Short mmCIF file of C-alpha atoms and ligand atoms in Angstrom, two decimals:
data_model
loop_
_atom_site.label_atom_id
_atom_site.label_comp_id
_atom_site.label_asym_id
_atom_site.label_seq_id
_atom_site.Cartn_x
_atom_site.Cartn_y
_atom_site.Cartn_z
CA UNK A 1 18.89 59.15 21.04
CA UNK A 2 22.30 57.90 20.35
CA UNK A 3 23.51 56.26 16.83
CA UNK A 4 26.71 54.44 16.47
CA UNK A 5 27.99 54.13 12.46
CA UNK A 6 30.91 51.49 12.75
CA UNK A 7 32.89 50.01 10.09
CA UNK A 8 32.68 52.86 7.79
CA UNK A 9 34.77 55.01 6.11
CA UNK A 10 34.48 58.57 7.73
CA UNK A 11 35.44 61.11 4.14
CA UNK A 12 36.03 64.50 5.14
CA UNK A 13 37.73 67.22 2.62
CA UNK A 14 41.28 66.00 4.16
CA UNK A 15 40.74 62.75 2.92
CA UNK A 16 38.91 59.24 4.35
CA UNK A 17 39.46 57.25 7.28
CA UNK A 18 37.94 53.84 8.51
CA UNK A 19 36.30 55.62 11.76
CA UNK A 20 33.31 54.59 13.95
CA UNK A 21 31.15 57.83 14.26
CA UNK A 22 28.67 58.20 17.35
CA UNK A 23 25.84 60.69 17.01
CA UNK A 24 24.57 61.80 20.34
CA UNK A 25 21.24 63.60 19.72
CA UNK A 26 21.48 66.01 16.86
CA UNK A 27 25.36 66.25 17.04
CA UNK A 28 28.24 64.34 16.24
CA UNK A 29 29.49 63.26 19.55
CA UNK A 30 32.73 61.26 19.15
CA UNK A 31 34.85 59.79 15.92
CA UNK A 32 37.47 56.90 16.27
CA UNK A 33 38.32 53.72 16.06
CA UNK A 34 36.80 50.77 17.78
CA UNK A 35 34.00 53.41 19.45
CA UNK A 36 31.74 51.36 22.51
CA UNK A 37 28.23 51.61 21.69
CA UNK A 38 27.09 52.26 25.52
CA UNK A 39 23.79 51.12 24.29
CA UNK A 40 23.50 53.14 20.92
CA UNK A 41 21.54 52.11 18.48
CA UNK A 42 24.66 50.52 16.01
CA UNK A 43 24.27 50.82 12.52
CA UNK A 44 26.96 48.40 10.87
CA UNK A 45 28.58 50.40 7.85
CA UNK A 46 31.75 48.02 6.28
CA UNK A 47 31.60 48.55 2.68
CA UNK A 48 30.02 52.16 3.10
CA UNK A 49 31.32 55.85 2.56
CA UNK A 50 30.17 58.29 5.77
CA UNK A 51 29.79 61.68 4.27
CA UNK A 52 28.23 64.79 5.31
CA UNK A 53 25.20 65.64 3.89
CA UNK A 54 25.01 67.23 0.56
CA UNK A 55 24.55 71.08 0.65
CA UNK A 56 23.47 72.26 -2.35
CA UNK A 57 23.60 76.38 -2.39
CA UNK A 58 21.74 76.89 -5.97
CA UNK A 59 18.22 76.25 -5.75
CA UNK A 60 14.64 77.45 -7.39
CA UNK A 61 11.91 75.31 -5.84
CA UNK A 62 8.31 76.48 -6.00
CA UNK A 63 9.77 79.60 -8.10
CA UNK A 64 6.96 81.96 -9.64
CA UNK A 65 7.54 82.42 -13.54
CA UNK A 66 5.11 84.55 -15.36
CA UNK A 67 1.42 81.94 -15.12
CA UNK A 68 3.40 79.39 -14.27
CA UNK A 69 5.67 77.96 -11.60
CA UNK A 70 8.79 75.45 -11.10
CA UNK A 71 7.27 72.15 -10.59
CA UNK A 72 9.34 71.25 -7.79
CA UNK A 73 7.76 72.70 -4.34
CA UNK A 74 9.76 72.23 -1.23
CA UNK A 75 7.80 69.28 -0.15
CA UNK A 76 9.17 67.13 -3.33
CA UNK A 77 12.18 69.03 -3.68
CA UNK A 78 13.42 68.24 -0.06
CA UNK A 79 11.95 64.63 -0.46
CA UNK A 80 13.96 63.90 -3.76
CA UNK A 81 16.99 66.05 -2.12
CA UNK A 82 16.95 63.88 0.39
CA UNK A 83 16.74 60.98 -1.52
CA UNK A 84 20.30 62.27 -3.58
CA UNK A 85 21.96 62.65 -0.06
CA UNK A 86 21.84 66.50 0.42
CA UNK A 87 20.48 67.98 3.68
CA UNK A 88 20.93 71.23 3.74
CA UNK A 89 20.28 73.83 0.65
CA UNK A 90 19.48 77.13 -0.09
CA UNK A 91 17.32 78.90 -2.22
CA UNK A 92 16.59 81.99 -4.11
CA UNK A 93 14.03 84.47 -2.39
CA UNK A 94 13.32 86.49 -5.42
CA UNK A 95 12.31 90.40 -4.70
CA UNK A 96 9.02 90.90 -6.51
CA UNK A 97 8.85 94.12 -8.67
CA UNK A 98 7.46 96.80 -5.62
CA UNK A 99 8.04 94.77 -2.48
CA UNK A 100 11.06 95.28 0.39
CA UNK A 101 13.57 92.68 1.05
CA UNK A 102 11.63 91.53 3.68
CA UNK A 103 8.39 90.81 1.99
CA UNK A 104 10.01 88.90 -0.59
CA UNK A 105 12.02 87.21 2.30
CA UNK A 106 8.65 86.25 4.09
CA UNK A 107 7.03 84.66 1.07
CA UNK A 108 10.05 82.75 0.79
CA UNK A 109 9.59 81.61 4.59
CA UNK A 110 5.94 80.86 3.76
CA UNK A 111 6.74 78.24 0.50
CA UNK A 112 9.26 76.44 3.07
CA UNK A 113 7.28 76.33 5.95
CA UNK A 114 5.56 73.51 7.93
CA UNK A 115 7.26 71.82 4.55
CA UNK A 116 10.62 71.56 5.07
CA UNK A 117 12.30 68.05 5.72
CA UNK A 118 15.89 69.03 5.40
CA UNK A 119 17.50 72.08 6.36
CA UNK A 120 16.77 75.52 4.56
CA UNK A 121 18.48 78.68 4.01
CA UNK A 122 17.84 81.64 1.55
CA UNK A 123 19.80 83.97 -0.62
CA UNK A 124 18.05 87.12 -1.65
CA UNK A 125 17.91 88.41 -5.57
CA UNK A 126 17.34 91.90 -5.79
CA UNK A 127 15.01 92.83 -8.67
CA UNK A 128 13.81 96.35 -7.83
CA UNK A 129 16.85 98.07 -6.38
CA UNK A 130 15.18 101.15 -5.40
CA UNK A 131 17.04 103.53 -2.93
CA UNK A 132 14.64 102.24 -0.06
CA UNK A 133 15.83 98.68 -1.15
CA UNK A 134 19.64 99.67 -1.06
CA UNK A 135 19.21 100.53 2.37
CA UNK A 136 17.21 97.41 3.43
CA UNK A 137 20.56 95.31 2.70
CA UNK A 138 22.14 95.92 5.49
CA UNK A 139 19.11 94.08 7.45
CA UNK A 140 20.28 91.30 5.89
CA UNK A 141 22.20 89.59 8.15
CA UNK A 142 19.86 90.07 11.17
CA UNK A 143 17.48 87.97 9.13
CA UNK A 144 20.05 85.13 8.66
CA UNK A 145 20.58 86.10 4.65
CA UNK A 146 24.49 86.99 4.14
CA UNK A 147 24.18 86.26 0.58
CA UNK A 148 22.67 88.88 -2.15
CA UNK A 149 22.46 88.05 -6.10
CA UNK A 150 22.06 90.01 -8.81
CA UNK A 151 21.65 88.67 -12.18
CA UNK A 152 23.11 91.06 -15.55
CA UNK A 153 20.80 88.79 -17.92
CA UNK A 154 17.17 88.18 -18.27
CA UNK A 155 17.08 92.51 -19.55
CA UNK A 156 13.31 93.62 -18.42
CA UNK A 157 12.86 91.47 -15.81
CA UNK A 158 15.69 90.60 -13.51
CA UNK A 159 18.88 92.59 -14.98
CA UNK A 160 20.82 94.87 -13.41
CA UNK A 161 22.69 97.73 -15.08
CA UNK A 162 26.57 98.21 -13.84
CA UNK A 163 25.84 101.43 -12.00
CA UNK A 164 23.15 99.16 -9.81
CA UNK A 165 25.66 95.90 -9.37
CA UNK A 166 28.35 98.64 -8.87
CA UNK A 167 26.03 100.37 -5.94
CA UNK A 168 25.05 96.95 -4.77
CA UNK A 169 28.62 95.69 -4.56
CA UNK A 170 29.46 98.76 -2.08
CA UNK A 171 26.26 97.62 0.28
CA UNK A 172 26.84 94.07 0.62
CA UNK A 173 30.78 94.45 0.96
CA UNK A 174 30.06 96.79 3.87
CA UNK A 175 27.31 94.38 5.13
CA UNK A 176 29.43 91.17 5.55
CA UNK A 177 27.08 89.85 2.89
CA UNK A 178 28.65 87.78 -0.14
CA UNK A 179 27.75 88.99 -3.49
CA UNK A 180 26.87 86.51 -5.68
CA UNK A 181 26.05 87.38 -9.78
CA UNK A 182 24.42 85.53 -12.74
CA UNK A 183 26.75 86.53 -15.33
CA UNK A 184 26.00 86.92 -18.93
CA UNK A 185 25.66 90.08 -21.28
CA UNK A 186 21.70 90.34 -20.94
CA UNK A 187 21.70 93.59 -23.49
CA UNK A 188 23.10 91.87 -26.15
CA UNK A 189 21.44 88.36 -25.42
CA UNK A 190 18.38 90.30 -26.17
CA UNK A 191 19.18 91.58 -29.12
CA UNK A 192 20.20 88.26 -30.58
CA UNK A 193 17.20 86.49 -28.86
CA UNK A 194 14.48 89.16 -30.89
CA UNK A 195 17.25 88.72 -33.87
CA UNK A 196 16.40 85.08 -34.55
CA UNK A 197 12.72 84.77 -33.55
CA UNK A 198 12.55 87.66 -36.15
CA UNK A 199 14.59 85.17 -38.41
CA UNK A 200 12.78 82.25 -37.68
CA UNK A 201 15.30 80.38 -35.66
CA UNK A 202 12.32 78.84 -32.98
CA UNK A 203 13.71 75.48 -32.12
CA UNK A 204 15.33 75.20 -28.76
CA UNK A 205 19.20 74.91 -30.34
CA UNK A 206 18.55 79.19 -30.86
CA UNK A 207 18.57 79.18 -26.99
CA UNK A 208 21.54 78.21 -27.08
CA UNK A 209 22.90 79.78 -30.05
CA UNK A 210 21.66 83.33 -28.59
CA UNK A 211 23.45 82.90 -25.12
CA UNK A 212 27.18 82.22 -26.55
CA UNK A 213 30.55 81.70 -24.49
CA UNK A 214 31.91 85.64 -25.23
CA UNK A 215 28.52 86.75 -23.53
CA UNK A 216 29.35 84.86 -20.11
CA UNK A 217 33.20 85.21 -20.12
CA UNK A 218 32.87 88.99 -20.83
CA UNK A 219 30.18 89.70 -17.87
CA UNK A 220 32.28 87.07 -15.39
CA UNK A 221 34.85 89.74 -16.25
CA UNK A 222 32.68 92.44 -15.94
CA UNK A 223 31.40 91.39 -12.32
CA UNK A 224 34.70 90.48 -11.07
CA UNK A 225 35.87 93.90 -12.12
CA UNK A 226 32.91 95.84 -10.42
CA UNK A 227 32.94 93.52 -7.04
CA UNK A 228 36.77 94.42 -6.79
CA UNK A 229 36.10 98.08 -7.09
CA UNK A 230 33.55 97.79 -4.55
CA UNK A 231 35.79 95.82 -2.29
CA UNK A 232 33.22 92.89 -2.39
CA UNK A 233 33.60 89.45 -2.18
CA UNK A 234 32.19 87.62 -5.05
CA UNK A 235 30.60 84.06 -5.91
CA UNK A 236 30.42 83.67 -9.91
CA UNK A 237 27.15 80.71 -10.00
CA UNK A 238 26.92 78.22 -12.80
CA UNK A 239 30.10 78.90 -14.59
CA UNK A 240 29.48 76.97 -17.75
CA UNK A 241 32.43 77.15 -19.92
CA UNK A 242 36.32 77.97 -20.62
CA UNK A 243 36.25 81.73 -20.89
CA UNK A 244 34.26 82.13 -18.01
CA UNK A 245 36.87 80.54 -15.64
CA UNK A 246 39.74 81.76 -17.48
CA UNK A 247 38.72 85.34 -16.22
CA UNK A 248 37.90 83.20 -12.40
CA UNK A 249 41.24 82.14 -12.88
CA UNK A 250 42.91 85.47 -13.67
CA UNK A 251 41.08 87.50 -10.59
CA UNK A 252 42.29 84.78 -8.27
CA UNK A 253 45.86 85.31 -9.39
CA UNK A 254 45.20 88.85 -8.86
CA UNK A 255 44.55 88.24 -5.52
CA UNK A 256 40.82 88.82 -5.91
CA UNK A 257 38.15 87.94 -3.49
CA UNK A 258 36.65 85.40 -5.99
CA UNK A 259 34.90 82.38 -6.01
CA UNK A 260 33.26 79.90 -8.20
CA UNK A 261 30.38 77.45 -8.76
CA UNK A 262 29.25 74.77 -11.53
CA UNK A 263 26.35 72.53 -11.98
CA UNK A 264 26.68 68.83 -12.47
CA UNK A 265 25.08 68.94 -15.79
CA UNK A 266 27.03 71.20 -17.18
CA UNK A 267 29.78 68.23 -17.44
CA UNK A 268 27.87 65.94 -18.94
CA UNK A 269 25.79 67.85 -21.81
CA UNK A 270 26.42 70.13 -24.74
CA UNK A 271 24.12 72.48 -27.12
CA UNK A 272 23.97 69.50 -29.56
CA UNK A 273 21.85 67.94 -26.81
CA UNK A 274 19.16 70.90 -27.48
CA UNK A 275 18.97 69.30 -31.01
CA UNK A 276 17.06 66.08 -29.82
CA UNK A 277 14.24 65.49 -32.05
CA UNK A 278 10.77 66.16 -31.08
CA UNK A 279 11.40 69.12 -29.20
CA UNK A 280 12.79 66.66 -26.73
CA UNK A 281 15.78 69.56 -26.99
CA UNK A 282 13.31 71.76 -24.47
CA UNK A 283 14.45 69.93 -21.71
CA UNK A 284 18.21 71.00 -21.65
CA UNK A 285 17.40 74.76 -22.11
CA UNK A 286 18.79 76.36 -18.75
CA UNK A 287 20.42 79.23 -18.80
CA UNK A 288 23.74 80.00 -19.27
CA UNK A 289 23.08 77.17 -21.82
CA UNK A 290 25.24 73.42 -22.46
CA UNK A 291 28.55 74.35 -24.10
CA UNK A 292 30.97 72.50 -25.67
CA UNK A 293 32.84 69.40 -25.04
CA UNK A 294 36.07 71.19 -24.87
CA UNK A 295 34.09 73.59 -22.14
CA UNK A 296 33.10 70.51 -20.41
CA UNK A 297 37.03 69.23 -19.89
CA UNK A 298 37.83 72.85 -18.61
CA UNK A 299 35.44 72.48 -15.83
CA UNK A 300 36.88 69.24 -15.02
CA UNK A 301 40.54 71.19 -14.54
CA UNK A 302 38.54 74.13 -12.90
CA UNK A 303 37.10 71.55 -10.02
CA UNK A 304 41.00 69.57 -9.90
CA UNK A 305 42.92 72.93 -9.90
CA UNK A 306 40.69 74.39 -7.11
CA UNK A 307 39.47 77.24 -9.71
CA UNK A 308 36.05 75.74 -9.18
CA UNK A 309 34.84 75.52 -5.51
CA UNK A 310 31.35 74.36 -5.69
CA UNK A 311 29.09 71.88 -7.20
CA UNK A 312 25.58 72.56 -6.66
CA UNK A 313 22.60 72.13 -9.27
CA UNK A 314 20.23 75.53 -10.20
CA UNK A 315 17.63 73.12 -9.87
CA UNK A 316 14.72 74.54 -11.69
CA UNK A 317 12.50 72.06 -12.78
CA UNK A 318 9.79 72.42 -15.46
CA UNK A 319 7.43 69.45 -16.49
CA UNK A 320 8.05 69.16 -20.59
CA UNK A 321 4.45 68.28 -21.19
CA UNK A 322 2.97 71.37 -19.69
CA UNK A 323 5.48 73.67 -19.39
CA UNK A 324 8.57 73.47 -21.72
CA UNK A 325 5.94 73.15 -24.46
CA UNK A 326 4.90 76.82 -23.76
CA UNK A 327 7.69 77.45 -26.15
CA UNK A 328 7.07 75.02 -28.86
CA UNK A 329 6.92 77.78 -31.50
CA UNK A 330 9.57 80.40 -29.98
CA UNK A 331 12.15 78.94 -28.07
CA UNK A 332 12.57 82.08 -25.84
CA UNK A 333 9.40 81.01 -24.30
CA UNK A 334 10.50 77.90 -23.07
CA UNK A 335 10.89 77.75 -18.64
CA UNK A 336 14.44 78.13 -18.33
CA UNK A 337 15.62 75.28 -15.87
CA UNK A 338 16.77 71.71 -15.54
CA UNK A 339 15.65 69.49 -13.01
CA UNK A 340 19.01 68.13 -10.52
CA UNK A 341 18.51 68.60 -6.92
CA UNK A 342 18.25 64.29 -6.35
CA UNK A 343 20.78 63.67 -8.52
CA UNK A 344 24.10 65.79 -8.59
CA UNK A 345 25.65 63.63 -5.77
CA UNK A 346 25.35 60.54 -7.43
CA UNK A 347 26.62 62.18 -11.27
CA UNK A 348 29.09 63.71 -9.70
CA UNK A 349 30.70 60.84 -7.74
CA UNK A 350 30.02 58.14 -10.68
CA UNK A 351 32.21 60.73 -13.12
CA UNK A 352 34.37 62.31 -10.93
CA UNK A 353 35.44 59.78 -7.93
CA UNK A 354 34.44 56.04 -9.86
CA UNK A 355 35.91 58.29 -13.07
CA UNK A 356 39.32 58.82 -11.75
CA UNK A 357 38.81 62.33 -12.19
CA UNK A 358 38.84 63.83 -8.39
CA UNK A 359 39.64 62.20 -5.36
CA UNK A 360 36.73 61.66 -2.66
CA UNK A 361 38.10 64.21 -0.19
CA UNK A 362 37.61 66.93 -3.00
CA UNK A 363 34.15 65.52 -3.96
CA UNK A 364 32.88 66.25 -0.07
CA UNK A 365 34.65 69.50 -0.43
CA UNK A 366 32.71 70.71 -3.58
CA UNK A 367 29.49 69.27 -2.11
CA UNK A 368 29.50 70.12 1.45
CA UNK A 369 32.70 71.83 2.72
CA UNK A 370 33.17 74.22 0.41
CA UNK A 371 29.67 75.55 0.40
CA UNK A 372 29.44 75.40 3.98
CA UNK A 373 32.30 77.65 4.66
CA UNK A 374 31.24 79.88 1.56
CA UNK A 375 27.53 80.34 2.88
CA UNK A 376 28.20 81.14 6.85
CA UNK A 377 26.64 77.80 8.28
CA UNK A 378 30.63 75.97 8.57
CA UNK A 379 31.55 73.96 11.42
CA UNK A 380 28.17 73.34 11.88
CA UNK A 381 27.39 71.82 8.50
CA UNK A 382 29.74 70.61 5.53
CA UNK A 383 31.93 68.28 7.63
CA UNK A 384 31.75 65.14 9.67
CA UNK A 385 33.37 66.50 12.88
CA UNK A 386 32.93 66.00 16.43
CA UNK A 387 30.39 69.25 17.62
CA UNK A 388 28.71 69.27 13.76
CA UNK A 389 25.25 68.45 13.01
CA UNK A 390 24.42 65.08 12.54
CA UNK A 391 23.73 65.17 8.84
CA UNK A 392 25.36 61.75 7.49
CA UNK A 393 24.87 60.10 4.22
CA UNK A 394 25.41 56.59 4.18
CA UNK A 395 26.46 56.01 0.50
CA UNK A 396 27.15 52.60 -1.19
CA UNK A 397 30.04 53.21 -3.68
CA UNK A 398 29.72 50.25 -5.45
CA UNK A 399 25.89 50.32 -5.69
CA UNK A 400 24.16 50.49 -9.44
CA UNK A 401 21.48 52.52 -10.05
CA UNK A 402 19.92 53.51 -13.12
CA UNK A 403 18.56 57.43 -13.18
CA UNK A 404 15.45 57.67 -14.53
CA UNK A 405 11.94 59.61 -14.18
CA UNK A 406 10.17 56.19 -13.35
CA UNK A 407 12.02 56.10 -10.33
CA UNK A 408 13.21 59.37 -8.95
CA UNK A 409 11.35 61.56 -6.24
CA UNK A 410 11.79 65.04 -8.04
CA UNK A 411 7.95 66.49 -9.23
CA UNK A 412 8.72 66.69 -12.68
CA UNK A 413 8.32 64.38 -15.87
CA UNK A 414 11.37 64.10 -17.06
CA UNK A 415 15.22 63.30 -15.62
CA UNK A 416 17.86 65.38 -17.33
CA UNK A 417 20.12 61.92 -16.78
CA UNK A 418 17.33 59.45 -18.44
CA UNK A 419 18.83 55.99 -18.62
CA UNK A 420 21.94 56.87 -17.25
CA UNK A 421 23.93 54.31 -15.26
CA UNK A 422 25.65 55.37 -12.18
CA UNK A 423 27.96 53.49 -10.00
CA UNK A 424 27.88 54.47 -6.05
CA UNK A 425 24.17 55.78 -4.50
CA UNK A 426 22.93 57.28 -0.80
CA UNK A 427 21.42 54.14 1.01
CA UNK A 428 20.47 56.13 4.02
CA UNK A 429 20.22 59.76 5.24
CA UNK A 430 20.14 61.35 8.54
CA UNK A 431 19.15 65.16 9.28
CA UNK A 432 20.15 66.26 12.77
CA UNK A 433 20.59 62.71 14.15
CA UNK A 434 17.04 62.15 12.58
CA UNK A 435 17.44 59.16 9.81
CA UNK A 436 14.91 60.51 7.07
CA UNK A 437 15.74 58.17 4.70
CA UNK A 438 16.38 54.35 4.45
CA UNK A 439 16.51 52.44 1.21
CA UNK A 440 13.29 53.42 -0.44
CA UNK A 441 11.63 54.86 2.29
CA UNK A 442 11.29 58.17 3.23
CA UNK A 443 10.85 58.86 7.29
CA UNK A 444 10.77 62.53 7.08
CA UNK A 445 8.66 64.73 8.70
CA UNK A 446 6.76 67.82 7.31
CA UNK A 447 8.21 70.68 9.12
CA UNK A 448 11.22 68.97 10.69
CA UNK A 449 13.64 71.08 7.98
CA UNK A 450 14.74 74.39 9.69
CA UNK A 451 15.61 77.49 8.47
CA UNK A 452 19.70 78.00 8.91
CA UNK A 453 20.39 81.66 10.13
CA UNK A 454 23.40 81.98 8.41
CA UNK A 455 26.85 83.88 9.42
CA UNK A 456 28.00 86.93 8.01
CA UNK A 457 30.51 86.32 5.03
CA UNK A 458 34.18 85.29 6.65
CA UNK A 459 35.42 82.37 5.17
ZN1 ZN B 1 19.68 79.81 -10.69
#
């Protein structure tokens, strides 16, 4: 099966081009002008952005949390990932308290499987680091996992103490693995959280109120500090606000091995937003929580300066009628997690590109390129070259569309961007040469998605 795009305008990380692009099975075959179509099917593109489809390297679908679970499985979550123009993503096998690696790994494998419609990877969080567990990380990479997290929040549950990220640091730098850490001060997070509960602060603002800016800037420095003793690479996720990247920042002058991620929403809300009325405020509790308007410019600067290399979402969605409400009267028992997996492509390019903000060869880099190259699966995925996988978004930059939980494909009741208008939307979406999406209908196939076996950190 052969696909010729022609008229379009090929955007890579170097910039954009007006290039045919012919797709010869599942692989990009040949880009340049005036291409003959040698009996390809032609799909006429003036007007249209090419890009490579969205990889976003932050996700928590079908995630177990206490009774409950994330509301997005990876048959919606691919389907409204899709939908946003991302093809690829990968997501957050979480040890279980008692289990190996590899268990957790293969009920991971089972959530995804004979599900998937775009491509899959995992990262693997340890939670139990046991000695047995140390050991198992070097197995890693033979399993296609060459990323490990560790988390120095959430104190009883997931948290690590120093001595464990300092001990995991020295495994996964000597496993070609890239070390990736949650970081905010979990010790004294809790000891504000019981603080105002005890007070009587319930109302979703204390989430955000117990989590402040120090807490994330001082364990970003913390981690950065470890990792370098360790002689690990390290990816910061969701940094959230100015102090944070300042110490990004400083490590990279240092000549650090460090990188950096945000989330879309992060740019676009702040704690006042947890202050809706009518507990409407649950639905922006994620943790590290909204900031600060003045945070929100300095992630701007962080993704122009280069101090930020990645955009992807920490979608973790929880419906607000059955699940945020679990913390009606105690806002520490609300689900920590926003939905965003459909929509940070759009947000992103209506406030970055259409906003003047970043140019659209550094929008493909933060949503495809960059994370690509990060997360071992680069040349094959994160660019539109000749030898790549076919994974094209056709995206209309001029096309309207209104975000809203009427009309999106995520599982969940609610859309973190509710009434939002956005300028520029994917029109259609191929996986691997296979179009899985056109206009408003899905052509996917359960269990077409498959599992990338990723390549040991080298960027
Ligand atoms: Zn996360």
């Amino acid at each position: 099966m052969r696909t010729l795009f022609r008229g379009g305008t090929v955007v890579t990380a170097e910039g954009a081009r007006q290039e045919d692009l012919l797709v010869d099975g599942e692989r990009i075959a040949a880009i340049g002008q005036r291409l003959p179509d040698d009996g390809a099917a032609v799909v006429d593109a003036p007007g249209l952005l090419l890009l490579p489809g969205g990889i976003d390297v932050h996700t928590h679908l079908d995630m177990p949390l206490g009774d409950t679970a994330s509301a997005d499985d990876f048959t919606s979550g691919h389907l409204a990932a899709a939908f946003g123009g991302t093809t690829s993503h990968l997501d957050f096998a979480i040890q279980p308290k008692g289990a190996s690696l590899r268990e957790a790994l293969d009920l991971w494998h089972a959530r995804a499987a004979g599900r998937a419609t775009i491509d899959y990877g995992f990262h693997m969080t340890i939670a139990d680091p046991t000695p047995a567990v140390l050991d198992e990380i070097a197995l890693l990479p033979d399993w296609g996992v060459t990323t490990v997290k560790v988390l120095m929040a959430y104190k009883g549950r997931l948290q690590v103490d120093d001595a464990t990220l300092f001990a995991i640091a020295r495994r996964t730098a000597s496993a070609g693995i890239l070390l990736m850490a949650h970081c905010e001060n979990g010790d004294a997070i809790d000891i504000l959280v019981r603080e105002a509960v005890a007070a009587g602060c319930r109302s979703p603002r204390c989430h955000a109120l117990t989590r402040p800016a120090e807490l994330e800037g001082e364990a970003t420095g913390r981690a950065i500090a470890l990792a370098a003793v360790a002689g690990a690479p390290l990816y910061v996720v969701h940094v959230t606000c100015d102090l944070a990247l300042q110490q990004v920042r400083a490590a990279r002058a240092r000549g650090l091995r460090v990188w950096a991620e945000t989330c879309p929403q992060y740019f676009f809300f702040t704690a006042d937003d947890l202050d809706r009325p009518g507990f409407e405020g649950a639905k922006f509790v994620c943790s590290p929580p909204f900031r600060t308007a003045r945070d929100q410019e300095a992630l701007w600067e962080g993704v122009r300066d280069g101090s930020l290399d990645v955009v992807a979402t920490d979608h973790c969605s929880f419906n607000f009628a059955t699940q945020k409400t679990l913390g009606r009267d105690d806002f520490s028992k609300i689900p920590s997690g926003v939905p965003a997996i459909e929509d940070r492509l759009m947000v992103l390019h209506h406030a970055g590109v259409d906003g003047g903000r970043i140019s659209l060869g550094r929008f493909v880099e933060l949503t495809a390129t960059n994370p690509a190259r990060l997360f071992g699966i680069y040349p094959r995925k994160g660019s539109l070259t000749v030898g790549a996988d076919a994974d094209i978004v056709l995206f209309d930059p001029q096309a309207e569309r209104t975000l809203s939980a009427r009309t999106h494909h995520m599982r969940v009741d609610y859309n973190l961007f509710e009434g939002m208008t956005v300028r520029g939307a994917p029109v259609a979406v191929w996986v691997r040469g296979r179009q899985i999406v056109d206009g408003d209908r899905f052509l996917g196939q359960s269990g077409s998605g498959r599992f990338l076996h990723r390549a040991r950190f080298a960027p």
